[in-house]
PDB file of C-alpha atoms and ligand atoms in Angstrom:
ATOM      1  CA  MET A1346       0.210  19.956  -3.105  1.00  0.00           C
ATOM      2  CA  THR A1347      -2.866  21.591  -4.675  1.00  0.00           C
ATOM      3  CA  ASP A1348      -5.452  20.379  -2.528  1.00  0.00           C
ATOM      4  CA  THR A1349      -8.806  21.942  -3.583  1.00  0.00           C
ATOM      5  CA  ARG A1350     -11.105  20.560  -1.171  1.00  0.00           C
ATOM      6  CA  GLU A1351     -10.449  18.614   2.128  1.00  0.00           C
ATOM      7  CA  GLY A1352     -10.048  14.790   1.348  1.00  0.00           C
ATOM      8  CA  LYS A1353      -9.449  15.136  -2.060  1.00  0.00           C
ATOM      9  CA  THR A1354      -6.505  16.116  -4.230  1.00  0.00           C
ATOM     10  CA  MET A1355      -7.265  17.350  -7.570  1.00  0.00           C
ATOM     11  CA  SER A1356      -4.133  17.976  -9.713  1.00  0.00           C
ATOM     12  CA  SER A1357      -2.071  16.501 -12.179  1.00  0.00           C
ATOM     13  CA  GLU A1358       0.785  15.509  -9.668  1.00  0.00           C
ATOM     14  CA  ILE A1359       2.620  12.216  -9.675  1.00  0.00           C
ATOM     15  CA  ALA A1360       1.730   9.246  -7.518  1.00  0.00           C
ATOM     16  CA  VAL A1361       3.738   6.207  -7.204  1.00  0.00           C
ATOM     17  CA  VAL A1362       1.717   3.075  -6.300  1.00  0.00           C
ATOM     18  CA  THR A1363       3.733  -0.170  -5.408  1.00  0.00           C
ATOM     19  CA  GLY A1364       1.723  -3.495  -5.572  1.00  0.00           C
ATOM     20  CA  ALA A1365      -0.424  -1.979  -8.223  1.00  0.00           C
ATOM     21  CA  GLY A1366      -0.783  -5.218 -10.079  1.00  0.00           C
ATOM     22  CA  SER A1367      -3.457  -6.626  -7.664  1.00  0.00           C
ATOM     23  CA  GLY A1368      -6.173  -6.017  -5.101  1.00  0.00           C
ATOM     24  CA  ILE A1369      -5.836  -3.059  -3.047  1.00  0.00           C
ATOM     25  CA  GLY A1370      -2.936  -1.552  -4.900  1.00  0.00           C
ATOM     26  CA  TYR A1371      -4.799  -1.836  -8.481  1.00  0.00           C
ATOM     27  CA  ALA A1372      -7.774  -0.249  -6.936  1.00  0.00           C
ATOM     28  CA  THR A1373      -5.729   2.586  -5.285  1.00  0.00           C
ATOM     29  CA  ALA A1374      -3.957   3.294  -9.023  1.00  0.00           C
ATOM     30  CA  GLN A1375      -7.497   3.784 -10.172  1.00  0.00           C
ATOM     31  CA  ALA A1376      -8.656   5.947  -7.334  1.00  0.00           C
ATOM     32  CA  LEU A1377      -5.813   8.193  -7.353  1.00  0.00           C
ATOM     33  CA  ALA A1378      -6.181   8.518 -11.222  1.00  0.00           C
ATOM     34  CA  ALA A1379      -9.712   9.395 -10.724  1.00  0.00           C
ATOM     35  CA  ASP A1380      -8.558  12.093  -8.154  1.00  0.00           C
ATOM     36  CA  GLY A1381      -6.321  13.631 -11.059  1.00  0.00           C
ATOM     37  CA  PHE A1382      -2.973  11.865 -10.129  1.00  0.00           C
ATOM     38  CA  ARG A1383      -0.693  10.718 -13.117  1.00  0.00           C
ATOM     39  CA  VAL A1384       0.354   7.259 -11.486  1.00  0.00           C
ATOM     40  CA  LEU A1385       3.499   5.239 -11.941  1.00  0.00           C
ATOM     41  CA  ALA A1386       2.186   1.843 -11.333  1.00  0.00           C
ATOM     42  CA  ILE A1387       4.864  -0.653  -9.937  1.00  0.00           C
ATOM     43  CA  ASP A1388       4.729  -4.039  -9.276  1.00  0.00           C
ATOM     44  CA  ILE A1389       6.993  -7.101  -9.162  1.00  0.00           C
ATOM     45  CA  ASP A1390       4.349  -8.845 -11.395  1.00  0.00           C
ATOM     46  CA  ALA A1391       4.907  -6.889 -14.891  1.00  0.00           C
ATOM     47  CA  GLU A1392       1.812  -7.927 -16.534  1.00  0.00           C
ATOM     48  CA  GLY A1393      -0.122  -6.859 -13.479  1.00  0.00           C
ATOM     49  CA  ALA A1394       1.542  -3.628 -13.454  1.00  0.00           C
ATOM     50  CA  GLN A1395       0.853  -3.007 -17.209  1.00  0.00           C
ATOM     51  CA  ARG A1396      -2.961  -4.108 -16.512  1.00  0.00           C
ATOM     52  CA  ALA A1397      -3.104  -1.362 -13.916  1.00  0.00           C
ATOM     53  CA  ALA A1398      -1.694   1.306 -16.080  1.00  0.00           C
ATOM     54  CA  ARG A1399      -3.653   0.313 -18.932  1.00  0.00           C
ATOM     55  CA  SER A1400      -6.935   0.301 -17.098  1.00  0.00           C
ATOM     56  CA  VAL A1401      -6.057   4.082 -15.888  1.00  0.00           C
ATOM     57  CA  ARG A1402      -5.310   5.275 -19.412  1.00  0.00           C
ATOM     58  CA  ASP A1403      -8.651   3.255 -20.586  1.00  0.00           C
ATOM     59  CA  ARG A1404     -10.617   5.612 -17.940  1.00  0.00           C
ATOM     60  CA  GLY A1405      -8.721   8.766 -19.443  1.00  0.00           C
ATOM     61  CA  GLY A1406      -6.036   8.938 -17.006  1.00  0.00           C
ATOM     62  CA  GLU A1407      -2.243   9.054 -17.352  1.00  0.00           C
ATOM     63  CA  SER A1408      -0.102   5.895 -16.135  1.00  0.00           C
ATOM     64  CA  ILE A1409       3.082   4.090 -16.980  1.00  0.00           C
ATOM     65  CA  ALA A1410       4.025   0.720 -15.510  1.00  0.00           C
ATOM     66  CA  ALA A1411       7.123  -0.446 -14.154  1.00  0.00           C
ATOM     67  CA  ALA A1412       8.274  -4.053 -13.186  1.00  0.00           C
ATOM     68  CA  CYS A1413      10.261  -3.697 -10.163  1.00  0.00           C
ATOM     69  CA  ASP A1414      10.755  -5.546  -6.861  1.00  0.00           C
ATOM     70  CA  VAL A1415      10.493  -2.999  -4.256  1.00  0.00           C
ATOM     71  CA  ARG A1416      13.357  -4.643  -2.305  1.00  0.00           C
ATOM     72  CA  ASP A1417      15.650  -3.508  -5.032  1.00  0.00           C
ATOM     73  CA  ALA A1418      16.599   0.242  -4.413  1.00  0.00           C
ATOM     74  CA  ALA A1419      17.955   0.498  -7.658  1.00  0.00           C
ATOM     75  CA  SER A1420      15.339  -0.848  -9.702  1.00  0.00           C
ATOM     76  CA  PHE A1421      13.109   1.394  -7.476  1.00  0.00           C
ATOM     77  CA  ALA A1422      15.113   4.270  -8.598  1.00  0.00           C
ATOM     78  CA  ALA A1423      14.916   3.684 -12.179  1.00  0.00           C
ATOM     79  CA  ALA A1424      11.114   3.438 -12.353  1.00  0.00           C
ATOM     80  CA  LEU A1425      11.306   6.682 -10.521  1.00  0.00           C
ATOM     81  CA  GLU A1426      13.516   8.195 -13.292  1.00  0.00           C
ATOM     82  CA  GLU A1427      11.396   6.776 -15.821  1.00  0.00           C
ATOM     83  CA  SER A1428       8.341   8.721 -14.713  1.00  0.00           C
ATOM     84  CA  ARG A1429      10.437  11.812 -14.232  1.00  0.00           C
ATOM     85  CA  GLN A1430      11.673  11.753 -17.901  1.00  0.00           C
ATOM     86  CA  ARG A1431       7.959  11.147 -18.793  1.00  0.00           C
ATOM     87  CA  TRP A1432       6.314  13.780 -16.606  1.00  0.00           C
ATOM     88  CA  SER A1433       9.186  15.788 -15.969  1.00  0.00           C
ATOM     89  CA  ALA A1434       8.623  16.266 -12.371  1.00  0.00           C
ATOM     90  CA  PRO A1435       9.036  14.172  -9.129  1.00  0.00           C
ATOM     91  CA  PRO A1436       6.091  12.236  -7.350  1.00  0.00           C
ATOM     92  CA  THR A1437       4.286  14.162  -4.750  1.00  0.00           C
ATOM     93  CA  LEU A1438       2.446  11.217  -3.360  1.00  0.00           C
ATOM     94  CA  LEU A1439       3.914   7.661  -2.601  1.00  0.00           C
ATOM     95  CA  ALA A1440       1.628   4.800  -1.677  1.00  0.00           C
ATOM     96  CA  ASN A1441       3.241   1.807  -0.568  1.00  0.00           C
ATOM     97  CA  VAL A1442       0.905  -1.065  -0.899  1.00  0.00           C
ATOM     98  CA  ALA A1443       3.176  -4.124  -1.987  1.00  0.00           C
ATOM     99  CA  GLY A1444       3.258  -6.884   0.639  1.00  0.00           C
ATOM    100  CA  ILE A1445       3.330 -10.456   1.474  1.00  0.00           C
ATOM    101  CA  GLY A1446       2.436 -12.720   4.063  1.00  0.00           C
ATOM    102  CA  VAL A1447       3.614 -16.047   5.551  1.00  0.00           C
ATOM    103  CA  ALA A1448       1.360 -18.205   7.798  1.00  0.00           C
ATOM    104  CA  ALA A1449       3.591 -19.224  11.018  1.00  0.00           C
ATOM    105  CA  THR A1450       4.150 -18.811  14.395  1.00  0.00           C
ATOM    106  CA  VAL A1451       7.774 -17.795  15.715  1.00  0.00           C
ATOM    107  CA  THR A1452       9.057 -21.315  16.045  1.00  0.00           C
ATOM    108  CA  GLU A1453       7.406 -22.616  12.793  1.00  0.00           C
ATOM    109  CA  THR A1454       8.919 -19.453  10.744  1.00  0.00           C
ATOM    110  CA  ASP A1455      11.652 -20.430   8.314  1.00  0.00           C
ATOM    111  CA  PRO A1456      14.549 -17.546   8.907  1.00  0.00           C
ATOM    112  CA  ASN A1457      14.325 -17.076   5.175  1.00  0.00           C
ATOM    113  CA  ASP A1458      10.709 -16.528   5.379  1.00  0.00           C
ATOM    114  CA  TRP A1459      11.318 -14.088   7.988  1.00  0.00           C
ATOM    115  CA  ASP A1460      13.745 -12.049   5.907  1.00  0.00           C
ATOM    116  CA  ARG A1461      11.595 -12.184   2.883  1.00  0.00           C
ATOM    117  CA  VAL A1462       8.286 -10.724   4.716  1.00  0.00           C
ATOM    118  CA  LEU A1463      10.530  -8.155   6.466  1.00  0.00           C
ATOM    119  CA  GLY A1464      12.293  -7.372   3.293  1.00  0.00           C
ATOM    120  CA  VAL A1465       9.053  -6.670   1.210  1.00  0.00           C
ATOM    121  CA  ASN A1466       6.792  -5.362   3.955  1.00  0.00           C
ATOM    122  CA  LEU A1467       9.182  -3.065   5.638  1.00  0.00           C
ATOM    123  CA  THR A1468      12.641  -2.707   4.449  1.00  0.00           C
ATOM    124  CA  ALA A1469      11.480  -2.030   0.931  1.00  0.00           C
ATOM    125  CA  LEU A1470       9.578   0.796   2.476  1.00  0.00           C
ATOM    126  CA  PHE A1471      12.494   2.358   4.118  1.00  0.00           C
ATOM    127  CA  HIS A1472      14.045   2.289   0.510  1.00  0.00           C
ATOM    128  CA  THR A1473      11.112   3.746  -1.402  1.00  0.00           C
ATOM    129  CA  CYS A1474      10.445   6.505   1.127  1.00  0.00           C
ATOM    130  CA  ARG A1475      14.232   7.089   1.137  1.00  0.00           C
ATOM    131  CA  ALA A1476      14.138   7.631  -2.204  1.00  0.00           C
ATOM    132  CA  VAL A1477      11.074  10.045  -2.842  1.00  0.00           C
ATOM    133  CA  LEU A1478      11.839  12.206   0.387  1.00  0.00           C
ATOM    134  CA  PRO A1479      14.567  14.350  -1.064  1.00  0.00           C
ATOM    135  CA  SER A1480      12.539  15.846  -3.787  1.00  0.00           C
ATOM    136  CA  MET A1481       9.518  16.280  -1.504  1.00  0.00           C
ATOM    137  CA  VAL A1482      11.862  18.206   0.922  1.00  0.00           C
ATOM    138  CA  GLU A1483      12.967  20.086  -2.004  1.00  0.00           C
ATOM    139  CA  ALA A1484       9.210  20.987  -2.964  1.00  0.00           C
ATOM    140  CA  GLY A1485       8.209  21.597   0.556  1.00  0.00           C
ATOM    141  CA  SER A1486       5.299  19.263   0.434  1.00  0.00           C
ATOM    142  CA  GLY A1487       4.710  15.452  -0.133  1.00  0.00           C
ATOM    143  CA  VAL A1488       2.653  12.795   1.129  1.00  0.00           C
ATOM    144  CA  ILE A1489       3.337   9.124   2.019  1.00  0.00           C
ATOM    145  CA  VAL A1490       0.644   6.713   2.636  1.00  0.00           C
ATOM    146  CA  ASN A1491       2.020   3.131   3.933  1.00  0.00           C
ATOM    147  CA  VAL A1492      -0.198   0.115   3.915  1.00  0.00           C
ATOM    148  CA  ALA A1493      -0.080  -1.640   7.345  1.00  0.00           C
ATOM    149  CA  SER A1494      -2.585  -3.772   8.739  1.00  0.00           C
ATOM    150  CA  VAL A1495      -4.614  -4.376  11.970  1.00  0.00           C
ATOM    151  CA  SER A1496      -1.899  -7.054  12.462  1.00  0.00           C
ATOM    152  CA  GLY A1497       0.272  -4.181  12.928  1.00  0.00           C
ATOM    153  CA  LEU A1498      -2.035  -3.216  15.966  1.00  0.00           C
ATOM    154  CA  VAL A1499      -2.931  -6.512  17.531  1.00  0.00           C
ATOM    155  CA  GLY A1500      -1.394  -9.776  17.700  1.00  0.00           C
ATOM    156  CA  VAL A1501      -2.696 -12.474  14.882  1.00  0.00           C
ATOM    157  CA  ARG A1502      -2.246 -15.984  15.408  1.00  0.00           C
ATOM    158  CA  ASN A1503       0.094 -17.639  13.053  1.00  0.00           C
ATOM    159  CA  ARG A1504       1.244 -14.530  11.514  1.00  0.00           C
ATOM    160  CA  ALA A1505       4.492 -13.802  13.553  1.00  0.00           C
ATOM    161  CA  ALA A1506       6.493 -12.151  10.659  1.00  0.00           C
ATOM    162  CA  TYR A1507       3.697 -10.567   8.947  1.00  0.00           C
ATOM    163  CA  CYS A1508       2.537  -8.674  12.433  1.00  0.00           C
ATOM    164  CA  ALA A1509       6.040  -7.865  13.324  1.00  0.00           C
ATOM    165  CA  SER A1510       6.683  -6.112   9.747  1.00  0.00           C
ATOM    166  CA  LYS A1511       3.126  -4.275   9.857  1.00  0.00           C
ATOM    167  CA  ALA A1512       3.853  -2.910  13.449  1.00  0.00           C
ATOM    168  CA  GLY A1513       7.083  -2.000  11.947  1.00  0.00           C
ATOM    169  CA  VAL A1514       5.436  -0.187   9.122  1.00  0.00           C
ATOM    170  CA  ILE A1515       3.288   1.938  11.738  1.00  0.00           C
ATOM    171  CA  GLY A1516       6.679   3.019  13.426  1.00  0.00           C
ATOM    172  CA  LEU A1517       8.490   3.994  10.399  1.00  0.00           C
ATOM    173  CA  THR A1518       5.529   6.071   9.245  1.00  0.00           C
ATOM    174  CA  ARG A1519       5.308   7.925  12.587  1.00  0.00           C
ATOM    175  CA  SER A1520       9.204   8.426  12.622  1.00  0.00           C
ATOM    176  CA  ILE A1521       8.735   9.963   9.036  1.00  0.00           C
ATOM    177  CA  ALA A1522       5.842  12.362  10.370  1.00  0.00           C
ATOM    178  CA  ALA A1523       8.025  13.195  13.222  1.00  0.00           C
ATOM    179  CA  ASP A1524      11.023  13.975  11.249  1.00  0.00           C
ATOM    180  CA  TYR A1525       9.639  15.638   8.016  1.00  0.00           C
ATOM    181  CA  ALA A1526       6.409  17.295   9.255  1.00  0.00           C
ATOM    182  CA  HIS A1527       8.201  20.635   9.464  1.00  0.00           C
ATOM    183  CA  LEU A1528       9.239  20.467   5.870  1.00  0.00           C
ATOM    184  CA  GLY A1529       5.833  20.128   4.645  1.00  0.00           C
ATOM    185  CA  ILE A1530       5.463  16.172   4.204  1.00  0.00           C
ATOM    186  CA  ARG A1531       2.710  14.185   5.786  1.00  0.00           C
ATOM    187  CA  ALA A1532       3.221  10.257   6.457  1.00  0.00           C
ATOM    188  CA  ASN A1533       0.277   8.144   7.358  1.00  0.00           C
ATOM    189  CA  ALA A1534      -0.244   4.345   7.709  1.00  0.00           C
ATOM    190  CA  ILE A1535      -3.520   2.470   6.976  1.00  0.00           C
ATOM    191  CA  CYS A1536      -4.666  -0.384   8.724  1.00  0.00           C
ATOM    192  CA  PRO A1537      -6.984  -2.702   7.002  1.00  0.00           C
ATOM    193  CA  GLY A1538      -8.867  -5.564   8.326  1.00  0.00           C
ATOM    194  CA  THR A1539      -9.533  -8.512   6.097  1.00  0.00           C
ATOM    195  CA  VAL A1540     -10.061  -7.312   2.402  1.00  0.00           C
ATOM    196  CA  ALA A1541     -11.479  -9.646  -0.397  1.00  0.00           C
ATOM    197  CA  SER A1542      -8.372  -9.291  -2.523  1.00  0.00           C
ATOM    198  CA  GLU A1543      -6.805 -11.844  -4.772  1.00  0.00           C
ATOM    199  CA  TRP A1544      -4.446 -12.451  -1.692  1.00  0.00           C
ATOM    200  CA  ILE A1545      -7.399 -13.670   0.191  1.00  0.00           C
ATOM    201  CA  ASP A1546      -8.582 -15.763  -2.496  1.00  0.00           C
ATOM    202  CA  LYS A1547      -5.536 -17.480  -2.842  1.00  0.00           C
ATOM    203  CA  ILE A1548      -5.387 -18.447   0.977  1.00  0.00           C
ATOM    204  CA  LEU A1549      -9.018 -19.686   0.599  1.00  0.00           C
ATOM    205  CA  SER A1550      -8.330 -21.792  -2.240  1.00  0.00           C
ATOM    206  CA  HIS A1551      -5.727 -23.637  -0.121  1.00  0.00           C
ATOM    207  CA  SER A1552      -8.216 -24.023   2.881  1.00  0.00           C
ATOM    208  CA  PRO A1553      -9.632 -27.792   3.219  1.00  0.00           C
ATOM    209  CA  ASP A1554     -13.174 -26.014   3.294  1.00  0.00           C
ATOM    210  CA  PRO A1555     -12.844 -22.502   1.361  1.00  0.00           C
ATOM    211  CA  GLU A1556     -16.453 -21.612   2.250  1.00  0.00           C
ATOM    212  CA  ALA A1557     -16.184 -22.108   5.923  1.00  0.00           C
ATOM    213  CA  ALA A1558     -13.000 -20.289   5.804  1.00  0.00           C
ATOM    214  CA  ARG A1559     -14.792 -17.641   4.108  1.00  0.00           C
ATOM    215  CA  ARG A1560     -17.505 -17.285   6.597  1.00  0.00           C
ATOM    216  CA  GLN A1561     -14.850 -17.472   9.396  1.00  0.00           C
ATOM    217  CA  MET A1562     -13.024 -14.572   8.079  1.00  0.00           C
ATOM    218  CA  GLU A1563     -16.100 -12.487   7.539  1.00  0.00           C
ATOM    219  CA  ASP A1564     -17.365 -13.059  11.008  1.00  0.00           C
ATOM    220  CA  ARG A1565     -14.114 -11.499  12.055  1.00  0.00           C
ATOM    221  CA  GLN A1566     -15.523  -8.044  11.231  1.00  0.00           C
ATOM    222  CA  LEU A1567     -18.461  -6.630  13.289  1.00  0.00           C
ATOM    223  CA  ASP A1568     -19.719  -5.676   9.829  1.00  0.00           C
ATOM    224  CA  GLY A1569     -19.785  -9.487   9.051  1.00  0.00           C
ATOM    225  CA  ARG A1570     -18.244  -9.166   5.671  1.00  0.00           C
ATOM    226  CA  MET A1571     -14.680  -8.413   4.124  1.00  0.00           C
ATOM    227  CA  GLY A1572     -13.785  -5.160   3.104  1.00  0.00           C
ATOM    228  CA  THR A1573     -13.178  -4.402  -0.836  1.00  0.00           C
ATOM    229  CA  PRO A1574      -9.829  -3.516  -2.215  1.00  0.00           C
ATOM    230  CA  GLU A1575     -11.862  -0.106  -3.512  1.00  0.00           C
ATOM    231  CA  GLU A1576     -12.864   0.608   0.160  1.00  0.00           C
ATOM    232  CA  ILE A1577      -9.297   0.638   1.166  1.00  0.00           C
ATOM    233  CA  ALA A1578      -8.132   2.469  -2.065  1.00  0.00           C
ATOM    234  CA  ASN A1579     -10.664   5.402  -1.193  1.00  0.00           C
ATOM    235  CA  GLY A1580      -8.889   5.317   2.229  1.00  0.00           C
ATOM    236  CA  ILE A1581      -5.638   5.751   0.849  1.00  0.00           C
ATOM    237  CA  ALA A1582      -7.111   8.511  -1.649  1.00  0.00           C
ATOM    238  CA  PHE A1583      -8.738  10.255   1.399  1.00  0.00           C
ATOM    239  CA  LEU A1584      -5.294  10.186   3.676  1.00  0.00           C
ATOM    240  CA  ALA A1585      -3.629  11.769   0.416  1.00  0.00           C
ATOM    241  CA  GLY A1586      -5.559  14.545   0.701  1.00  0.00           C
ATOM    242  CA  ALA A1587      -6.571  14.827   4.536  1.00  0.00           C
ATOM    243  CA  ARG A1588      -4.163  17.765   5.450  1.00  0.00           C
ATOM    244  CA  PHE A1589      -4.604  17.569   9.274  1.00  0.00           C
ATOM    245  CA  ALA A1590      -3.879  13.621   9.112  1.00  0.00           C
ATOM    246  CA  ASN A1591       0.003  12.992  10.174  1.00  0.00           C
ATOM    247  CA  GLY A1592       1.630  10.160  11.659  1.00  0.00           C
ATOM    248  CA  SER A1593      -1.822   8.308  12.079  1.00  0.00           C
ATOM    249  CA  ALA A1594      -2.598   4.546  11.947  1.00  0.00           C
ATOM    250  CA  PHE A1595      -5.742   5.115  10.067  1.00  0.00           C
ATOM    251  CA  VAL A1596      -7.956   1.991  10.951  1.00  0.00           C
ATOM    252  CA  MET A1597     -10.308   0.471   8.203  1.00  0.00           C
ATOM    253  CA  ASP A1598     -11.392  -2.860   9.300  1.00  0.00           C
ATOM    254  CA  GLY A1599     -15.131  -3.107   9.765  1.00  0.00           C
ATOM    255  CA  GLY A1600     -14.922  -2.939  13.391  1.00  0.00           C
ATOM    256  CA  MET A1601     -12.561  -6.171  13.796  1.00  0.00           C
ATOM    257  CA  THR A1602     -10.373  -4.387  16.422  1.00  0.00           C
ATOM    258  CA  ALA A1603     -13.038  -2.408  18.013  1.00  0.00           C
ATOM    259  CA  VAL A1604     -13.904  -5.142  20.327  1.00  0.00           C
TER     260      VAL A1604
HETATM  261  N1  NAD B2231      -6.064  -8.287   1.828  1.00  0.00           N
HETATM  262  C1  NAD B2231      -6.184  -8.024   3.192  1.00  0.00           C
HETATM  263  O1  NAD B2231      -6.787  -8.828   4.154  1.00  0.00           O
HETATM  264  C2  NAD B2231      -5.171  -7.189   3.705  1.00  0.00           C
HETATM  265  C3  NAD B2231      -5.462  -6.802   5.167  1.00  0.00           C
HETATM  266  C4  NAD B2231      -4.714  -5.941   5.776  1.00  0.00           C
HETATM  267  C5  NAD B2231      -3.522  -5.226   4.888  1.00  0.00           C
HETATM  268  N2  NAD B2231      -3.160  -5.750   3.678  1.00  0.00           N
HETATM  269  C6  NAD B2231      -1.917  -5.221   2.808  1.00  0.00           C
HETATM  270  O2  NAD B2231      -2.461  -4.458   1.906  1.00  0.00           O
HETATM  271  C7  NAD B2231      -1.327  -4.783   0.818  1.00  0.00           C
HETATM  272  C8  NAD B2231      -1.949  -5.135  -0.455  1.00  0.00           C
HETATM  273  O3  NAD B2231      -2.486  -6.611  -0.241  1.00  0.00           O
HETATM  274  P1  NAD B2231      -3.531  -7.251  -1.236  1.00  0.00           P
HETATM  275  O4  NAD B2231      -4.490  -7.823  -0.594  1.00  0.00           O
HETATM  276  O5  NAD B2231      -3.882  -6.242  -2.285  1.00  0.00           O
HETATM  277  O6  NAD B2231      -2.569  -8.285  -1.950  1.00  0.00           O
HETATM  278  P2  NAD B2231      -2.379  -8.918  -3.425  1.00  0.00           P
HETATM  279  O7  NAD B2231      -1.503 -10.079  -3.126  1.00  0.00           O
HETATM  280  O8  NAD B2231      -3.624  -9.020  -3.993  1.00  0.00           O
HETATM  281  O9  NAD B2231      -1.393  -7.844  -4.182  1.00  0.00           O
HETATM  282  C9  NAD B2231      -0.287  -7.590  -3.680  1.00  0.00           C
HETATM  283  C10 NAD B2231       0.787  -6.905  -4.798  1.00  0.00           C
HETATM  284  O10 NAD B2231       1.993  -6.928  -4.511  1.00  0.00           O
HETATM  285  C11 NAD B2231       2.861  -7.181  -5.194  1.00  0.00           C
HETATM  286  N3  NAD B2231       4.067  -7.669  -4.863  1.00  0.00           N
HETATM  287  C12 NAD B2231       4.525  -8.566  -3.791  1.00  0.00           C
HETATM  288  N4  NAD B2231       5.741  -8.467  -3.650  1.00  0.00           N
HETATM  289  C13 NAD B2231       6.292  -7.462  -4.284  1.00  0.00           C
HETATM  290  C14 NAD B2231       7.648  -7.127  -4.501  1.00  0.00           C
HETATM  291  N5  NAD B2231       8.510  -7.736  -3.718  1.00  0.00           N
HETATM  292  N6  NAD B2231       7.990  -5.968  -5.180  1.00  0.00           N
HETATM  293  C15 NAD B2231       6.535  -5.337  -5.868  1.00  0.00           C
HETATM  294  N7  NAD B2231       5.538  -5.865  -5.913  1.00  0.00           N
HETATM  295  C16 NAD B2231       5.197  -6.950  -4.946  1.00  0.00           C
HETATM  296  C17 NAD B2231       2.221  -8.331  -6.022  1.00  0.00           C
HETATM  297  O11 NAD B2231       2.721  -8.941  -7.157  1.00  0.00           O
HETATM  298  C18 NAD B2231       0.589  -8.110  -5.791  1.00  0.00           C
HETATM  299  O12 NAD B2231       0.277  -7.573  -7.242  1.00  0.00           O
HETATM  300  C19 NAD B2231      -0.437  -5.632   1.437  1.00  0.00           C
HETATM  301  O13 NAD B2231       0.677  -4.772   1.894  1.00  0.00           O
HETATM  302  C20 NAD B2231      -0.940  -6.269   2.744  1.00  0.00           C
HETATM  303  O14 NAD B2231      -0.172  -6.672   3.630  1.00  0.00           O
HETATM  304  C21 NAD B2231      -4.047  -6.736   2.826  1.00  0.00           C
END
């Protein structure tokens, strides 16, 4: 990659961002574009992906959108091909941000929900990484940043499938680092604490007392607040350029897991 200074990547290289239609993915598309990346904005929500790409372009960057369910390897490959046609080069950065959750213990979890959560949060990352790695190997460089969670590091009540999927993301990330480091490729996971995204808004709106639930979520962080999507996006952009970070599970949780 054309790193010009530690922690920042100034280039016109191509970044793929999944889950770009909302929250952390949306902010990541903007942050990477600000660092000079052309951005392929992917989301199952076609309008969301378009919104993200439009916002990048409105700020003077280059971006195209693709509606894609990340579980569908053929659809992801088609999106990659579209960006290759547009920019005549393969991606050098993959940010896997798309994710879903289900609130349930093991005994409460419907097996279909288990498959859905593992499918989007973990198996899809196997497919997307598998799709971008060959061209990165050919180029002798490339970076993957996978969004895991503090739920991949510690047990969280009522989140059985989610915790399992995010622990799997950290394992997958480390195995990629182990297998591909000598080929010039870095893979890191980022582990956010609670982040005030549309996802959390939805959870709160279903709570009997949204304000009390919000305060409870804020209190889980030593900092007494939730993170912002932009803060996590900056962490992803940092890992994109942090040349000595490989195989890490980088925690950004306002101190949630420090105590
Ligand atoms: N918000 C938090 O507190 C928090 C904390 C830790 C980790 N995370 C992780 O951060 C990531 C982003 O979360 P967010 O808070 O921005 O949520 P969000 O719901 O705001 O955004 C998730 C995006 O992923 C997209 N998506 C869902 N399933 C998809 C699929 N099958 N194919 C393509 N796109 C799909 C959604 O349409 C949405 O645009 C997730 O992986 C989540 O697990 C979030």
